[in-house]
Coordinates of C-alpha atoms (C1' of nucleotides) in Angstrom, one line a residue:
Chain A
M26 CA 83.0 -29.8 62.7
A27 CA 83.2 -27.4 65.6
E28 CA 86.8 -26.7 66.4
A29 CA 87.9 -26.7 70.0
G30 CA 87.6 -23.3 71.7
A31 CA 84.4 -21.3 71.7
P32 CA 84.7 -17.5 71.2
T33 CA 85.1 -15.7 74.5
S34 CA 84.4 -12.2 73.3
V35 CA 82.2 -10.5 70.7
K36 CA 85.2 -9.7 68.7
E37 CA 86.4 -13.3 68.6
F38 CA 82.8 -14.3 67.7
E39 CA 82.8 -12.1 64.7
E40 CA 86.1 -13.4 63.5
R41 CA 84.9 -16.9 63.8
L42 CA 81.7 -16.1 62.0
L43 CA 83.7 -14.9 59.0
D44 CA 86.0 -17.9 59.0
V45 CA 83.2 -20.3 59.2
S46 CA 80.7 -18.9 56.8
V47 CA 82.7 -19.3 53.6
A48 CA 81.8 -22.9 53.2
L49 CA 78.4 -23.5 54.6
P50 CA 75.3 -25.3 53.3
K51 CA 72.3 -23.3 52.4
R52 CA 70.3 -23.2 55.7
L53 CA 73.4 -22.7 57.8
K54 CA 74.5 -19.9 55.6
Q55 CA 71.1 -18.3 56.2
C56 CA 71.8 -18.5 59.9
A57 CA 75.3 -16.9 59.5
D58 CA 73.9 -14.1 57.5
Y59 CA 71.1 -13.3 59.8
V60 CA 73.4 -13.4 62.8
A61 CA 75.9 -11.2 61.1
A62 CA 73.1 -8.6 60.5
N63 CA 71.5 -9.0 63.9
T64 CA 74.3 -9.9 66.3
D65 CA 72.9 -7.8 69.1
R66 CA 69.5 -9.6 69.1
I67 CA 71.1 -12.7 70.3
A68 CA 71.1 -11.4 73.9
V69 CA 67.4 -11.0 74.1
S70 CA 65.9 -13.6 71.7
T71 CA 65.1 -17.2 71.9
V72 CA 66.4 -19.8 69.5
A73 CA 62.9 -20.0 68.0
E74 CA 62.9 -16.3 67.3
M75 CA 66.4 -16.3 65.8
A76 CA 65.5 -19.3 63.7
E77 CA 62.4 -17.7 62.4
G78 CA 64.3 -14.5 61.6
A79 CA 66.8 -16.5 59.6
G80 CA 64.0 -18.5 58.0
V81 CA 65.1 -21.9 59.3
Q82 CA 64.1 -24.5 61.8
P83 CA 65.3 -24.2 65.4
S84 CA 67.3 -27.3 65.0
A85 CA 69.2 -25.8 62.1
F86 CA 70.1 -22.8 64.2
M87 CA 71.2 -25.1 66.9
R88 CA 73.6 -26.8 64.6
F89 CA 74.9 -23.4 63.6
C90 CA 75.7 -22.6 67.3
Q91 CA 77.7 -25.8 67.5
I92 CA 79.6 -25.0 64.4
M93 CA 80.5 -21.6 66.0
G94 CA 82.1 -23.6 68.7
F95 CA 79.5 -23.4 71.4
S96 CA 77.8 -26.3 73.1
G97 CA 74.4 -24.8 72.2
Y98 CA 72.4 -21.7 71.9
S99 CA 72.4 -21.0 75.7
E100 CA 76.1 -20.9 75.8
M101 CA 76.3 -18.6 72.8
Q102 CA 73.7 -16.3 74.3
R103 CA 75.5 -16.1 77.6
L104 CA 78.4 -14.5 75.8
F105 CA 76.2 -11.7 74.5
R106 CA 74.3 -11.2 77.7
E107 CA 77.4 -10.8 79.7
S108 CA 79.0 -8.4 77.3
Y109 CA 75.8 -6.4 77.4
V110 CA 75.8 -5.7 81.1
G111 CA 79.4 -4.5 80.7
G112 CA 80.2 -7.5 83.0
W113 CA 80.2 -6.4 86.5
P114 CA 79.9 -9.5 88.5
D115 CA 78.6 -8.5 91.8
Y116 CA 81.6 -6.8 93.4
A117 CA 79.7 -6.2 96.6
T118 CA 79.4 -9.8 97.3
R119 CA 82.8 -10.6 95.9
L120 CA 84.4 -8.2 98.3
D121 CA 82.3 -9.5 101.1
H122 CA 83.6 -12.9 100.2
L123 CA 87.1 -11.7 100.3
R124 CA 86.5 -10.5 103.8
D125 CA 85.2 -13.8 104.9
M126 CA 87.9 -15.8 103.3
G127 CA 90.6 -14.2 105.3
E128 CA 92.1 -12.8 102.2
H129 CA 93.0 -9.5 103.6
S130 CA 96.3 -8.7 102.1
G131 CA 96.6 -5.1 101.1
P132 CA 97.6 -5.7 97.5
R133 CA 94.8 -8.2 96.9
L134 CA 92.2 -5.8 98.3
L135 CA 93.7 -3.0 96.2
A136 CA 93.3 -5.1 93.0
E137 CA 89.7 -5.8 93.9
F138 CA 88.9 -2.1 94.5
V139 CA 90.6 -1.1 91.3
E140 CA 88.4 -3.5 89.4
A141 CA 85.3 -2.3 91.3
S142 CA 86.2 1.3 90.6
R143 CA 86.7 0.7 86.9
A144 CA 83.3 -0.9 86.7
S145 CA 81.8 2.0 88.5
L146 CA 83.4 4.4 86.0
E147 CA 82.0 2.6 83.1
N148 CA 78.6 2.6 84.7
L149 CA 78.9 6.3 85.4
L150 CA 78.5 7.0 81.7
K151 CA 75.3 5.1 81.6
S152 CA 73.7 6.3 84.7
V153 CA 74.3 10.0 84.4
D154 CA 71.7 11.7 82.1
P155 CA 73.6 14.2 80.0
Q156 CA 70.7 16.6 80.0
A157 CA 70.4 16.5 83.8
L158 CA 74.1 17.3 83.9
E159 CA 73.7 20.3 81.6
D160 CA 70.8 21.5 83.7
A161 CA 72.8 21.0 86.9
V162 CA 75.7 23.1 85.5
E163 CA 73.3 25.8 84.5
V164 CA 71.7 25.9 87.8
L165 CA 74.9 26.0 89.8
A166 CA 76.6 28.4 87.5
S167 CA 73.9 31.0 87.7
A168 CA 73.5 30.9 91.5
S169 CA 74.9 33.8 93.4
L170 CA 76.2 31.4 96.1
V171 CA 76.5 27.6 95.9
H172 CA 75.7 25.8 99.1
I173 CA 77.1 22.3 99.5
I174 CA 75.9 19.7 101.9
G175 CA 77.3 16.2 102.3
L176 CA 77.6 14.3 105.5
R177 CA 79.3 11.2 106.8
R178 CA 80.5 9.1 103.8
S179 CA 79.6 11.9 101.4
F180 CA 81.5 14.5 103.3
A181 CA 84.7 13.8 101.4
V182 CA 83.0 14.5 98.2
A183 CA 81.4 17.7 99.5
S184 CA 84.6 19.0 100.8
Y185 CA 86.4 18.3 97.5
I186 CA 83.8 20.1 95.6
A187 CA 84.0 23.1 98.0
Y188 CA 87.8 23.1 97.4
A189 CA 87.5 23.0 93.7
L190 CA 84.8 25.7 93.5
E191 CA 86.9 27.9 95.8
K192 CA 89.9 27.5 93.5
M193 CA 87.9 28.5 90.6
R194 CA 86.5 31.5 92.4
V195 CA 83.0 30.3 92.4
P196 CA 81.3 31.5 95.6
A197 CA 80.6 28.4 97.6
M198 CA 79.8 27.5 101.1
L199 CA 80.3 24.1 102.7
H200 CA 77.7 23.2 105.3
G201 CA 78.0 20.8 108.1
A202 CA 81.7 21.2 108.4
A203 CA 82.1 23.2 111.5
G204 CA 80.8 21.2 114.4
R205 CA 77.3 20.4 113.3
L206 CA 76.6 24.1 113.0
E207 CA 73.4 24.7 111.2
S208 CA 73.5 27.5 108.6
V209 CA 70.1 27.3 107.0
N210 CA 69.7 31.0 107.2
A211 CA 72.6 31.6 105.0
I212 CA 70.7 30.1 102.1
R213 CA 68.9 32.9 100.3
P214 CA 66.9 33.4 97.1
G215 CA 69.2 33.4 94.1
D216 CA 71.4 30.7 95.7
A217 CA 71.5 27.1 94.8
L218 CA 72.1 23.9 96.9
L219 CA 74.2 21.0 95.9
A220 CA 73.3 18.0 98.0
I221 CA 75.3 14.8 98.1
T222 CA 73.8 11.8 99.8
F223 CA 73.8 8.1 99.3
S224 CA 71.7 5.3 100.9
P225 CA 71.3 5.3 103.8
Y226 CA 70.4 9.0 103.3
S227 CA 71.3 11.2 106.2
Q228 CA 68.2 12.9 107.6
E229 CA 69.9 16.2 108.0
T230 CA 70.6 16.4 104.3
L231 CA 67.1 15.5 103.4
D232 CA 65.7 18.1 105.8
L233 CA 67.9 20.8 104.4
V234 CA 66.8 20.0 100.9
E235 CA 63.2 20.2 101.9
T236 CA 63.5 23.4 103.7
V237 CA 65.4 25.0 100.8
R238 CA 62.9 23.7 98.2
A239 CA 60.1 25.4 100.1
R240 CA 61.9 28.6 99.5
E241 CA 62.1 28.0 95.8
V242 CA 65.9 27.6 95.8
P243 CA 66.9 25.1 93.1
V244 CA 68.6 21.9 94.3
V245 CA 71.1 19.7 92.4
A246 CA 71.5 16.2 94.0
L247 CA 74.4 13.9 93.6
T248 CA 73.0 10.6 94.7
D249 CA 72.5 7.0 93.9
A250 CA 70.3 5.5 91.2
A251 CA 68.0 3.9 93.8
V252 CA 64.5 5.3 94.3
N253 CA 65.2 7.9 96.9
P254 CA 63.3 10.7 98.6
L255 CA 65.2 13.3 96.6
R256 CA 63.4 12.4 93.4
K257 CA 60.1 13.5 94.9
M258 CA 61.5 16.9 95.9
G259 CA 62.0 18.3 92.5
A260 CA 65.8 18.3 92.5
T261 CA 68.0 17.9 89.4
I262 CA 69.3 14.4 89.9
L263 CA 72.7 13.2 89.0
A264 CA 72.7 9.5 89.6
V265 CA 75.9 7.4 90.3
S266 CA 75.7 3.8 91.0
E267 CA 78.7 2.8 92.8
V268 CA 79.7 -0.6 94.2
D269 CA 79.5 -0.5 98.0
F270 CA 79.7 -3.0 100.7
G271 CA 79.0 -2.5 104.3
A272 CA 80.4 0.8 105.4
F273 CA 82.4 1.3 102.2
R274 CA 81.9 2.8 98.9
S275 CA 84.5 3.1 96.3
L276 CA 84.0 6.7 95.7
S277 CA 86.0 6.8 92.4
A278 CA 83.0 7.4 90.1
T279 CA 81.4 9.9 92.5
L280 CA 84.5 11.9 92.7
C281 CA 84.9 11.8 89.0
L282 CA 81.5 13.2 88.5
A283 CA 82.1 15.8 91.2
I284 CA 85.1 17.1 89.5
A285 CA 83.5 17.2 86.1
L286 CA 80.6 19.1 87.6
S287 CA 82.8 21.6 89.5
T288 CA 85.0 22.3 86.5
A289 CA 82.0 22.7 84.2
V290 CA 80.5 25.2 86.6
G291 CA 83.7 27.0 87.0
T292 CA 84.3 27.4 83.2
R293 CA 80.7 28.3 82.5
R294 CA 80.8 31.0 85.1
S295 CA 84.0 32.6 83.9
T296 CA 82.8 32.9 80.3
Chain B
M23 CA 46.9 -4.2 94.8
A24 CA 48.4 -3.6 91.3
E25 CA 46.4 -1.0 89.5
A26 CA 45.1 -1.6 86.1
G27 CA 47.5 -0.6 83.4
A28 CA 51.0 -2.0 83.1
P29 CA 53.7 0.5 81.9
T30 CA 54.1 0.4 78.2
S31 CA 57.4 2.2 77.9
V32 CA 60.6 2.5 79.9
K33 CA 59.7 6.0 80.9
E34 CA 56.3 5.0 82.2
F35 CA 58.1 2.2 84.0
E36 CA 60.4 4.5 85.8
E37 CA 57.5 6.8 86.8
R38 CA 55.6 3.9 88.2
L39 CA 58.6 2.8 90.0
L40 CA 58.8 6.1 91.8
D41 CA 55.1 6.2 92.6
V42 CA 55.1 2.7 93.9
S43 CA 58.2 2.6 96.0
V44 CA 57.3 5.3 98.5
A45 CA 55.5 2.8 100.7
L46 CA 57.0 -0.6 100.2
P47 CA 58.0 -3.3 102.7
K48 CA 61.6 -4.1 103.2
R49 CA 62.1 -6.9 100.7
L50 CA 60.1 -5.2 98.0
K51 CA 62.0 -2.0 98.5
Q52 CA 65.2 -3.9 97.9
C53 CA 63.8 -5.0 94.6
A54 CA 62.8 -1.5 93.7
D55 CA 66.2 -0.1 94.5
Y56 CA 68.1 -2.8 92.7
V57 CA 65.9 -2.4 89.7
A58 CA 66.4 1.4 89.7
A59 CA 70.1 0.9 89.7
N60 CA 70.1 -1.9 87.2
T61 CA 67.2 -1.3 84.9
D62 CA 69.1 -2.4 81.9
R63 CA 69.8 -5.8 83.2
I64 CA 66.2 -6.8 83.2
A65 CA 66.3 -7.5 79.5
V66 CA 69.0 -10.1 79.8
S67 CA 68.6 -11.6 83.3
T68 CA 66.4 -14.3 84.8
V69 CA 64.2 -13.7 87.8
A70 CA 66.6 -15.8 89.9
E71 CA 69.5 -13.5 88.9
M72 CA 67.6 -10.3 89.6
A73 CA 66.4 -11.7 92.9
E74 CA 69.9 -12.6 93.9
G75 CA 71.1 -9.2 93.0
A76 CA 68.5 -7.6 95.1
G77 CA 69.1 -10.0 97.9
V78 CA 65.6 -11.5 97.9
Q79 CA 63.8 -14.7 97.0
P80 CA 62.5 -15.1 93.5
S81 CA 59.0 -15.1 94.8
A82 CA 59.5 -11.7 96.4
F83 CA 60.8 -10.4 93.1
M84 CA 57.7 -11.9 91.4
R85 CA 55.5 -9.9 93.8
F86 CA 57.4 -6.8 92.9
C87 CA 56.7 -7.3 89.2
Q88 CA 53.0 -7.6 90.0
I89 CA 53.0 -4.5 92.0
M90 CA 54.6 -2.7 89.1
G91 CA 51.5 -3.7 87.1
F92 CA 52.7 -6.7 85.2
S93 CA 51.3 -10.2 85.3
G94 CA 54.7 -11.5 86.0
Y95 CA 58.4 -11.3 85.3
S96 CA 58.1 -12.4 81.7
E97 CA 55.7 -9.6 80.9
M98 CA 58.0 -7.1 82.5
Q99 CA 61.0 -8.5 80.7
R100 CA 59.2 -8.3 77.4
L101 CA 59.0 -4.5 77.8
F102 CA 62.8 -4.2 78.1
R103 CA 63.6 -6.7 75.5
E104 CA 61.5 -4.8 73.0
S105 CA 63.1 -1.5 73.8
Y106 CA 66.5 -3.0 73.7
V107 CA 66.7 -2.0 70.0
G108 CA 70.3 -2.1 68.8
G109 CA 71.8 -2.7 72.2
W110 CA 73.2 0.2 74.1
P111 CA 76.4 1.6 72.8
D112 CA 79.3 0.2 74.6
Y113 CA 81.7 2.1 76.8
A114 CA 83.9 3.3 74.1
T115 CA 81.1 4.6 71.8
R116 CA 79.5 6.3 74.7
L117 CA 82.7 8.1 75.5
D118 CA 83.1 9.2 72.0
H119 CA 79.5 10.4 71.9
L120 CA 80.0 12.5 75.0
R121 CA 83.2 13.9 73.6
D122 CA 81.4 15.2 70.6
M123 CA 79.3 17.5 72.6
G124 CA 80.2 21.2 72.9
E125 CA 83.7 22.2 74.0
H126 CA 82.9 23.0 77.6
S127 CA 79.7 21.3 78.2
G128 CA 79.3 19.2 81.3
P129 CA 79.0 15.9 79.5
R130 CA 82.1 16.6 77.5
L131 CA 84.1 17.3 80.6
L132 CA 82.7 14.2 82.3
A133 CA 84.0 12.1 79.4
E134 CA 87.4 13.6 79.8
F135 CA 87.5 13.0 83.5
V136 CA 86.3 9.5 83.2
E137 CA 89.1 8.8 80.8
A138 CA 91.6 10.4 83.0
S139 CA 90.4 8.4 86.0
R140 CA 90.5 5.2 84.1
A141 CA 94.0 5.8 83.1
S142 CA 95.0 6.6 86.7
L143 CA 93.4 3.4 87.9
E144 CA 95.4 1.4 85.5
N145 CA 98.6 3.1 86.7
L146 CA 97.8 2.6 90.3
L147 CA 98.6 -1.1 90.3
K148 CA 101.9 -0.4 88.8
S149 CA 102.9 2.5 90.9
V150 CA 102.1 1.1 94.3
D151 CA 104.8 -1.1 95.7
P152 CA 103.0 -4.2 97.1
Q153 CA 105.6 -4.5 99.9
A154 CA 105.2 -0.9 100.9
L155 CA 101.5 -1.4 101.0
E156 CA 101.8 -4.4 103.3
D157 CA 104.2 -2.5 105.5
A158 CA 101.8 0.4 105.6
V159 CA 99.0 -1.8 106.7
E160 CA 101.1 -3.4 109.4
V161 CA 102.2 0.0 110.7
L162 CA 98.8 1.4 110.8
A163 CA 97.1 -1.7 112.2
S164 CA 99.5 -1.9 115.1
A165 CA 99.3 1.7 116.1
S166 CA 97.3 2.6 119.2
L167 CA 95.9 5.7 117.5
V168 CA 96.1 6.6 113.8
H169 CA 96.6 10.3 113.1
I170 CA 95.5 11.5 109.7
I171 CA 96.7 14.7 108.0
G172 CA 95.7 16.0 104.6
L173 CA 95.1 19.6 103.7
R174 CA 93.6 21.5 100.8
R175 CA 93.0 19.1 97.8
S176 CA 94.0 16.1 100.0
F177 CA 91.5 16.9 102.7
A178 CA 88.8 15.0 101.0
V179 CA 90.9 11.9 101.0
A180 CA 91.9 12.4 104.6
S181 CA 88.4 12.9 105.8
Y182 CA 87.2 9.8 103.9
I183 CA 89.9 7.7 105.5
A184 CA 89.0 9.0 108.9
Y185 CA 85.4 8.1 108.3
A186 CA 86.2 4.6 107.1
L187 CA 88.5 3.9 110.0
E188 CA 86.0 5.1 112.4
K189 CA 83.3 2.8 110.9
M190 CA 85.7 -0.1 111.4
R191 CA 86.4 0.9 115.0
V192 CA 90.0 1.7 114.4
P193 CA 91.0 4.6 116.7
A194 CA 91.7 7.5 114.4
M195 CA 92.0 11.2 114.6
L196 CA 91.7 13.7 111.8
H197 CA 94.0 16.6 112.0
G198 CA 93.5 20.0 110.6
A199 CA 89.7 19.7 110.4
A200 CA 88.6 22.0 113.2
G201 CA 89.6 25.5 112.3
R202 CA 93.3 25.1 111.7
L203 CA 93.7 23.9 115.2
E204 CA 97.1 22.3 115.8
S205 CA 97.0 19.1 117.7
V206 CA 100.6 18.0 117.6
N207 CA 100.6 17.0 121.2
A208 CA 98.0 14.4 120.7
I209 CA 100.5 12.3 118.8
R210 CA 102.3 10.0 121.2
P211 CA 104.6 7.1 121.1
G212 CA 102.9 4.0 119.9
D213 CA 100.8 6.0 117.5
A214 CA 101.2 6.3 113.7
L215 CA 100.7 9.1 111.2
L216 CA 99.1 8.8 107.8
A217 CA 100.0 11.8 105.8
I218 CA 98.4 12.6 102.5
T219 CA 99.9 15.3 100.3
F220 CA 100.5 16.0 96.6
S221 CA 102.6 18.5 94.8
P222 CA 102.6 21.3 95.7
Y223 CA 103.0 19.9 99.1
S224 CA 101.5 21.9 101.9
Q225 CA 104.1 23.0 104.4
E226 CA 101.9 22.2 107.4
T227 CA 101.8 18.6 106.4
L228 CA 105.6 18.4 105.9
D229 CA 106.2 20.1 109.2
L230 CA 104.0 17.7 111.0
V231 CA 105.7 14.7 109.5
E232 CA 109.1 16.0 110.5
T233 CA 108.1 16.7 114.0
V234 CA 106.6 13.3 114.4
R235 CA 109.5 11.5 112.9
A236 CA 111.7 13.1 115.4
R237 CA 109.7 11.4 118.1
E238 CA 110.2 8.0 116.4
V239 CA 106.5 7.8 115.4
P240 CA 106.2 5.8 112.1
V241 CA 104.7 7.6 109.1
V242 CA 102.9 6.3 106.1
A243 CA 102.6 8.7 103.2
L244 CA 100.1 8.7 100.5
T245 CA 101.7 10.9 97.9
D246 CA 102.7 11.3 94.3
A247 CA 105.5 9.4 92.6
A248 CA 107.7 12.4 92.1
V249 CA 110.8 12.9 94.2
N250 CA 109.4 14.7 97.1
P251 CA 110.6 15.7 100.6
L252 CA 108.8 12.8 102.3
R253 CA 111.1 10.3 100.8
K254 CA 113.9 11.8 102.8
M255 CA 112.0 11.5 106.1
G256 CA 111.9 7.7 106.4
A257 CA 108.2 7.4 105.7
T258 CA 106.6 4.3 104.1
I259 CA 105.6 5.7 100.7
L260 CA 102.5 4.7 98.8
A261 CA 102.9 6.4 95.4
V262 CA 99.9 7.3 93.2
S263 CA 100.4 8.9 89.9
E264 CA 97.1 10.6 89.1
V265 CA 96.6 11.7 85.5
D266 CA 95.9 15.4 85.5
F267 CA 93.3 16.9 83.3
G268 CA 93.4 20.7 83.1
A269 CA 93.9 22.2 86.5
F270 CA 92.3 19.4 88.3
R271 CA 93.4 16.1 89.5
S272 CA 90.9 13.4 89.4
L273 CA 91.3 11.8 92.8
S274 CA 89.8 8.5 91.7
A275 CA 92.9 6.5 92.0
T276 CA 93.9 8.1 95.3
L277 CA 90.5 7.4 96.8
C278 CA 90.7 3.8 95.6
L279 CA 94.0 3.3 97.3
A280 CA 92.7 5.0 100.4
I281 CA 89.8 2.7 100.7
A282 CA 91.9 -0.4 100.1
L283 CA 94.3 0.7 102.7
S284 CA 91.5 1.5 105.2
T285 CA 89.8 -1.8 104.7
A286 CA 93.0 -3.7 105.0
V287 CA 93.9 -2.0 108.2
G288 CA 90.4 -2.5 109.6
T289 CA 90.3 -6.2 108.9
R290 CA 93.9 -6.8 110.0
R291 CA 93.1 -5.2 113.3
S292 CA 89.9 -7.1 114.0
T293 CA 91.6 -10.5 113.5
Chain C
dC27 C1' 70.0 -42.3 37.0
dC28 C1' 71.9 -44.6 41.0
dG29 C1' 73.8 -44.9 45.7
dG30 C1' 76.2 -43.0 49.5
dA31 C1' 76.9 -39.0 52.1
dT32 C1' 75.2 -34.7 53.7
dT33 C1' 71.6 -31.8 55.0
dT34 C1' 67.1 -30.8 56.6
dG35 C1' 62.5 -30.6 59.1
dG36 C1' 59.8 -31.7 62.7
dA37 C1' 58.4 -34.2 66.5
dA38 C1' 60.0 -36.0 71.1
dT39 C1' 62.6 -35.1 75.1
dA40 C1' 65.2 -32.7 78.7
dT41 C1' 66.2 -28.7 81.1
dA42 C1' 65.8 -24.3 82.7
dT43 C1' 62.9 -20.8 84.2
dG44 C1' 58.7 -18.6 85.7
dT45 C1' 54.9 -18.8 88.7
dT46 C1' 51.9 -20.1 92.5
dC47 C1' 50.8 -21.6 97.0
dC48 C1' 50.9 -22.0 101.8
dA49 C1' 53.2 -22.5 106.3
dT50 C1' 56.0 -19.5 109.1
dT51 C1' 57.6 -15.1 110.6
dT52 C1' 57.3 -10.3 111.2
dT53 C1' 54.8 -6.2 111.8
dG54 C1' 51.6 -2.9 113.6
dC55 C1' 47.9 -2.0 116.5
dT56 C1' 45.1 -1.9 120.8
Chain D
dA2 C1' 51.3 -8.8 125.7
dG3 C1' 48.0 -10.6 122.5
dC4 C1' 45.9 -10.5 118.2
dA5 C1' 45.0 -9.8 113.3
dA6 C1' 47.0 -8.4 109.0
dA7 C1' 50.9 -8.2 106.1
dA8 C1' 55.1 -9.9 104.5
dT9 C1' 58.3 -13.5 103.6
dG10 C1' 60.8 -17.9 102.3
dG11 C1' 60.9 -22.0 100.1
dA12 C1' 59.3 -25.8 98.0
dA13 C1' 55.9 -27.6 94.5
dC14 C1' 54.1 -26.9 90.1
dA15 C1' 53.5 -25.2 85.3
dT16 C1' 55.3 -23.4 81.3
dA17 C1' 58.5 -22.0 78.0
dT18 C1' 62.6 -23.0 75.8
dA19 C1' 66.6 -25.5 74.5
dT20 C1' 68.3 -29.7 72.7
dT21 C1' 68.4 -34.2 70.6
dC22 C1' 67.1 -37.7 67.4
dC23 C1' 65.8 -39.8 63.3
dA24 C1' 63.3 -40.3 59.1
dA25 C1' 62.8 -37.8 54.8
dA26 C1' 64.8 -34.9 51.4
dT27 C1' 68.6 -33.2 48.9
dC28 C1' 73.0 -33.1 46.9
dC29 C1' 76.9 -35.0 44.3
dG30 C1' 80.2 -38.0 42.0
dG31 C1' 80.1 -42.0 39.2

DNA sequence: CCGGATTTGGAATATATGTTCCATTTTGCT
DNA sequence: AGCAAAATGGAACATATATTCCAAATCCGG
């Protein structure tokens, strides 16, 4: 019957499936075959659906789950559901917890942030629309001057982009750096604006985007995936969903996108 | 409230989400934002899980589904389960896919930088000496004022740390921000300096460290692993080896360490 | 072809999950 | 400040789904 340990990864699951299915009675073999061909459906289907697909009774499918080493279908399904969301247990709350627990040692926090950053990076590939990225590169590369705005928590990103563009000889101007100086009038037709803002969105940034849009200047926005005002303003949206808690945001994914964008603009321009 | 037709595709769903979420009360807005950032989870999560993720009650999330035009969560979930097709490609496949795009396209570069960042993060835990990190936290937390210096490519990191410390009410001062203004005299006994610099090290930063060390002010340095002048100056070294890609350094690992450090200092101080 | 062991189908049951309702709180208005 | 309308939380309820159980069917070695 079912051996001790249940598979803990999709890979293990598939190995076990092979092992097990050499000597299986008719109905259970049907289950094994159907599962092998439709592994991914497990995450979103009910036992009844899987059973029907395999052409067996739910109870037969149930037995199949147990032979695979799980206690039942639910446990088996959990494996696939978790692997689907790329497993990012809620880091925000986990970090909050850490704070409450008095577990403040530097190394411990570092480990948590590394994990959170890794998750954010994986997520980055999902949340950024490749087409939007191409568009953004096109818009920025063909601008005669790139204006960059990012305040508060986003200032770090803005300033890094400004640095990178400068290094690549792309004409760029960082706004909001010098003592809250407004430089709206420096933005002229033929230019483009790169706005960086995350919830809670700073009003100054939103205002600038609006003003600039009214003048038909194209806007690229580096922002979060949440429904935010920028979406309504006709900007090219590059969405990053980053783990953040309280005042903090592990900017790793954002920075990564920022550099990719800058580099792409730089190379596009010089060719 | 809910208008007639429910969305029949993910695209329609997203449009509706935007329409709807302009005027939404607090809790429902939370739902909308969480859903926008985690659309793919709907297929494999229960209302309870979604509600928890959004930080609301299940009943609130239920209302959200109805506002979106569905009869309830089950109906909304069906939409995503059906469009789940063969499951989204996992991280590795996604990366490969992006890589296959044109040589210098934005998505291609993004894939490369994500890979570089991921590698850097993995190194980070190895390259940072836990003891040094603890020491650094101690030094910064017990300083009456934390001075931060980081120029050129390191300025982004410096400004982010300054922002984070400020948010946590740790007295901090960012040097070099306002028009190359020197503020050496602001550094007094009892303070500490946090210097951020990577090869090629900027002379101004090195000079400042030297000056300050002469006055017995402790220095924490966020720098690369290479043998560098700072090691000779009796600073507490936090080494980050960032994987370079082309001319640019993905700052992901550095930022990650920066945040962990800031958070640790902030919490240490407040206890 | 017989008898024991194995496998199967389907109904009965237990559990998890979705959904609704209403008392309480918050918001917005005059 | 006082009121009405809207929003919210949480418990009660309904439904869907997983799981178990056992009698009937099937298989297999003599």
